[in-house]
Structure formats: structure tokens, C-alpha cells
Amino acid sequence: MTDFTPYHEEQELDNNTSDNVHFRDILEQAITRRSLITKTASGAVALTLASTLTACGSDSDSGTTPPPADPKKLPTKLSFTPVAKNLNDIVTVPEGYEAKVLYALGDSINQSYGAWDDNDIPSGPSFQFRSGDCHDGMSYFGLNTTTGRYDDTKSDHGLLVLNHEYINQTFLHPKGPTKDTSGRRPEDEVIREVNAHGVSIVHVKKDSKTQAVEILKNSIFNRRITASTEMAFAGLAANSSLLSTRFSPSSSKTRGTQNNCGNGYTPWGTYLTAEENFIGYFFRSGADQYERTANENVALGRYGLGLEISYQDTAKTIENKDAQGRTLYKDKTSRYQWETALAGVEDQDMYDRWNASVVGTSATADYRNIPNNFGWIVEIDPFDSRQAPVKRTSLGRFAHEDCRTSRAIEGQNLAFYMGDDSRGEYIYKFVSDTKWDAKDINGGYAAGDKYMNSGKLYVAKFNADGTGQWIELSTSNPAISGYTTYAFADQADVLTHARIAADAVSATKMDRPEWVAVNPNNGEVYVTLTNNSNRGTSYTTDAANPRNYTDPVGSNGKGNVNGHIIRFREDADTTTATTFKWDIYLFGAEAQMLENVNLSGLTDNNDFSSPDGMWFDPRGVLWIQTDDGAYTDVTNCMMLAALPGTMGDGGKATALSGTATQDTFMGAKVTDENLRRFLVGPKDCEITGVTMTPDYKAIFINVQHPGEDSTAYNNATSHWPATQTDPTNTTARPRSATVVITRKDGGVIAG
Ligand code: FEO
Ligand code: CA
Ligand code: CA
């Protein structure tokens, strides 16, 4: 990859080399879609039937049915017209619904700053008051305009809080990213990029008659949190020497949050943002290999900052040596090279902090520990701009995709469920020591201290018999305290290197755990496992990750090509349970694939690939979003609505695993009435982030990185969002944006 190749999550390396699941070579046969995966004739019949059903409208009503008497009631079936798969450069929604672009990259959230202009890109510093890039996880918080505080009944005013995961450099700068003759990034570009990361908080107002939603640009609640914003550490790893830096020798604080992917929210009214692929932001020199202890090098490698040996030959047999005759290691470059900028507007320390090499006399004199300042769940109180956001270290450090809180039940401990999105990584939960008390609603960061600082962190192990265990990550576990690969100093070390502790207890390596959703009606927990091109090779199939097959189209054409959604139910329905039962709710697939690949029985109305974003709305409608590269020859990424049953409503199943099969447990096959495609996005995008107003009359989603495969700023593959109102536009820059969807009749979404 060249320095400025657009970033894709698929580029993230496998860093899990632990041997807790034995490596097994599986010879992959040349399976083509047409020879083995496709059901040919029978598949064609299924497709025809599905289209006929759509055309006749069977249960659909073109979105004109009046809202049900109780809009908060879970619908018994989905009745909107399913959206057809398509490759159009527009957000397509069901008949009777309308989609409006609300908040796009560069949009101002302050009256003093002008609008975004494709031909006059705003300055880097101005992005402290503008939308960041690559919109991702998102939550709506009802706003009581009298008290200025959280009120989950308010649909007319609310704070929309959303992540800006990373940046599409091609379109963020006037002519794409640049470097000066000495290879340094210009400061204004770096400031723009740093500010385009983080989180937005925007005040939205909805007209109760027309359902029209707008951003109030003059609201005092509007603000940006960026990769420079000061934030505090709290929890068991706060003040650990593992986190100390020149900026904060006592490890009490740091600057910035970045690669904020999925999200969560707490029952007391705060937002949780997840730091995912944070490691790629740091530079590490090759010479740093010899500045570190063996233990440190293990930890850096497990989190993706290990160094590669420099070889003289392409066969990698002759090592280069340094002046002292030692093996020479290559520098690890950072994704955006922010560490190369020279100070002008900012202090030099703002750029030096992205260099994770030993350059000073101690850890308090440089930024050798800076990678340990990231990879946390960060709590943000959208209603409180005076206090700094808080990184909650007790929830562990890894490539956090998402964080979902259990149902808030008076007198029960709260659980926070989390995925680590890389191939072969794990699912975790944190259980608070404190039991929920509804009096803490609007308790802000003090409530966060109460429920998120003290508790137990567990990792999941999925057994072949449909049961599972939560294994506590604690120094009191001999498998952790006696682990030979890495020596843990204390519990702060276990939390900071949670991945290594999870290796030590033989957790189950999953197919890239992405978002988590908790069913409000029964507490069952769903986790999207987006795909795993190495399932069946580096990672053998198992009951919880059962499929390995080949799709000849697209870059993710092998292993678990289309992903699945696993769900589990805690034993005795308690958050403190250390055992659970699981099944696979849904398998992604193309409708025409073989029955032992398309196990859920998807049809043309609901087939999908690579589930990622996912959320249960408070009624219990499950929203599923895709970030796909395997089915994108047929359709852009999408969002589906689902009405799932319960864990165990299916039974045993047999999945295709290479040339053999793998036994598993799955839920009931889906039907056209309980899983339907609600939306298809524009070209080269991901659909991610979903939230609603409490009256269910407006749903918000994010379109991330439209046109990401473009080769240059003036050669775009997408012109969205301009195309949403002008489909003939062929010149506008593609921009990530939040979209609000309402019904033309003002009714309830999916009601
Ligand atoms: Fe940022 Fe794993 O999606
Ligand atoms: Ca994601
Ligand atoms: Ca993803």
C-alpha cells in the first residue's frame, strides 16, 4: 500500500497469533459460485417468487397504512415495501418514506462558520465547528428544553451524538492529501484531519406535525470532540504507569479520541464511543525494537504495532543488520503521518504525541506509552460541556467496535457487552459491581464513576454444545498470572492488555465481532460477526463460526464471506451469569447460494452480506446494517429491519465448511414478514449508525465513505449527497453524512 492508499478496515492485520485454537490447514478447493454455491434452477425459482410477492405487494401497503393505535407496540409483522437491491448513487427507502440529508462532512454547527464549499475547502482549525468525516455510531438523546437535561420522552428536541470514525483524505483536502519535499504533512491538513475525527453533538428539532428535522445551528449544545480534545482516565487502569506520557506523567489524562466506530448509551443518559482501529495512527521506529523489553514487544505486537524484520532479498532469507550487527527492523509508518507535521499554529507536542517510539530518557519524557492511551470505551455526557470526556479503563483495551448496556433493571447489576473487531478476536462483557438505581438518570459522569469504574471484565467462550462461558480476566486466574507468553504486572496490566489475558484463558476466536444489540423484551444479546476471509485457514471453523466457502466475486471471496449474527441468553436471565446459551440468529448470504450456506433461507427481499451496525429500537425492532465488499457487485450496502424470535427457536444445523461440513445451532429460518430490506445506500458506501426519536417517527442513519474507491478528488465514483436531490449531479464531492428518514404520512417507522 502506498502512503495515501485510501484506508479500508479489511487492511487491518490479524494480530491474534495465540494458539488457543489449533491451527489446521484446510485445503481449499476451487469452488465457484456457479458450480457449488448456486442452487441454479431452484434458486432462480426462488428469486422469481420473491419478486412476484414484492410486485403484488402481498402484505405491503406502500407505506400508507395509518399508524397503529399504540406506536410503542412491537409490530407483529413488517409491512413496508421491501427496497430492491440496487447500485444507484442515492439512498433508497420504501415507498411512502422519504430520506433527507441532515449533516454532512464539513457542515457548520456554529453560526460564525460558513457552509462547506467543494471548491473552497474550509481551514483545518474551522473543523472544530464542523462535521467530521466518516460518520458512524450514533444515538439520539431527548432534550428537555426547560431543564437542559436528558429526557427519553422528548422527540421535538434532542441531541444527536455521532462518531466520525476516520477520514477519506481524497475528498477532505482541496486536492487530496499532500506532503512537502521533506516528506512532512502540511500542518493545516493535519489539523483538519485531527479535527475531522472524534464525535459530534448536534441539537436537532423535529416538527411534530410535518416530522421535518433540522439542526439548530445556534444551540449551545452543539460541539465537537476531536482527536485533540482533553479527556480523563477513570477506572482500574487510570494512573497506571503503563499509561503515563510526557503530557500526563501521572496517567490521569490524555488528548483525543480516534477511530470511533460503534457506540452505546447508558441508562443515565450519556454516550459511549468505541475506539476501534486506533493502533494505525502511531509511528514506531525500527530501532525501537531494542529500546523495549521482550514483554513490551509482545504487547505491542499483539495490538498491531509489532515491527517487521528488514531483509535484503524478497525471499526473506538474508536479514539486514544495524551498525551493531543486530537484526534490523523496519520503521512502522502511521496511517496519516501526523507525527511528521511541524508546529506553526499548534505546539510541536501535538504532533510528537503520535510517535510511539522511545525517544526520551523515560516514559514521562516521551510518548512510548501513547498507544495505551487509546483503545478504550469513552463516556461523553452530551448535556455537560464543562467536564472532559472520560476513558473508562475498567472495560478493557482492545479494538473496541461497540458497547451496549444490558437492560436497566432496578436492583440488578449492569452489563456492558463489547466486540473486538479484528479477525479471530473476542467478545467481552463488563459487569458493574453496583446495582442499577433509576435515581441515577441524569447523573452524568458521577453515575459513570458509579457503574463503570468498579466491576469484572469477562471474555466469552462458545462451546460446541450450544452453551457458553464468561471467563473473568483477573490476575487471580492462574491461567493469566502464570501465562508464559506475557507477564502481567497487575490488574491494570490485564485491562490494558485484555487481548493477551483473553488469549491466556482460551477464549473463542470469532469472525470479527462488530456491533452488539440487546433485545429490550428478553435481554438476549446479539453480536454481528461481519466476515472472516481467514476462517477455514488461519482459524478453523467451529460451531459458533461454522462457515467456510468461496465466493469468486469481490475481495472477501473466501472463508466466512457474508458473515453472521450470533445471539446468546444469560443463564437465569441475570447479567452476572457466568454461563449462557447461544445460537446463530442469522446467516448473511446471497439468496441463490446453497442451502448449507444460505442457512437462514434469505430471499431477494432480504439477502445481505457483512452485517456490521445493529440496534434494537425500544419496541424490539432489530435494525441491521452492512459494511460489505462481497455482494457489492450486485448491490450497495443496506439496512434491514427484523423481528427476531428468541434464542433456541431453531435447532441443529449443518454448515458448509470447505469440502466438509460443520455442525452448529441456528435460530428459525427467517420469513419475508420478519426480515426485510428497508434501505439501500449510494455507491461505495457503508451504512452504519442508527437511532430514532422516542415517538418512532424519525429514524437517523449514517452513510459512511460514499465513493471510497475513487482514485482522485476530481475522479469520484459517487456524487452523493448531492445526488439525493439532484440525481444528475456528476461533479460534487462525495461526503459522509447523517440521513433522517420519515414517513410522508407522519406515521411510525416500520409501524
Ligand atoms: Fe469500524 Fe469494525 O467497523
Ligand atoms: Ca463498524
Ligand atoms: Ca466494518
Coordinates of C-alpha atoms in Angstrom, one line a residue, residues 104-117 120-123 126-127 129-131 217 735:
A104 CA -22.6 16.1 6.0
L105 CA -18.8 16.3 6.2
G106 CA -17.8 19.9 6.8
D107 CA -21.3 21.2 7.6
S108 CA -21.0 24.1 10.1
I109 CA -22.6 23.7 13.6
N110 CA -21.8 27.2 14.6
Q111 CA -23.4 30.4 13.1
S112 CA -20.0 32.0 12.8
Y113 CA -18.8 29.5 10.3
G114 CA -20.0 29.3 6.7
A115 CA -21.2 26.3 4.7
W116 CA -18.9 23.7 3.3
D117 CA -17.8 24.5 -0.3
D120 CA -13.1 26.3 -1.2
I121 CA -12.4 23.7 1.4
P122 CA -12.6 25.2 4.9
S123 CA -9.5 25.6 7.0
S126 CA -12.5 25.6 11.5
F127 CA -13.3 21.9 11.7
F129 CA -17.0 23.7 14.5
R130 CA -17.9 21.5 11.5
S131 CA -19.0 17.9 11.0
K217 CA -27.1 26.0 14.4
R735 CA -19.3 13.2 1.6

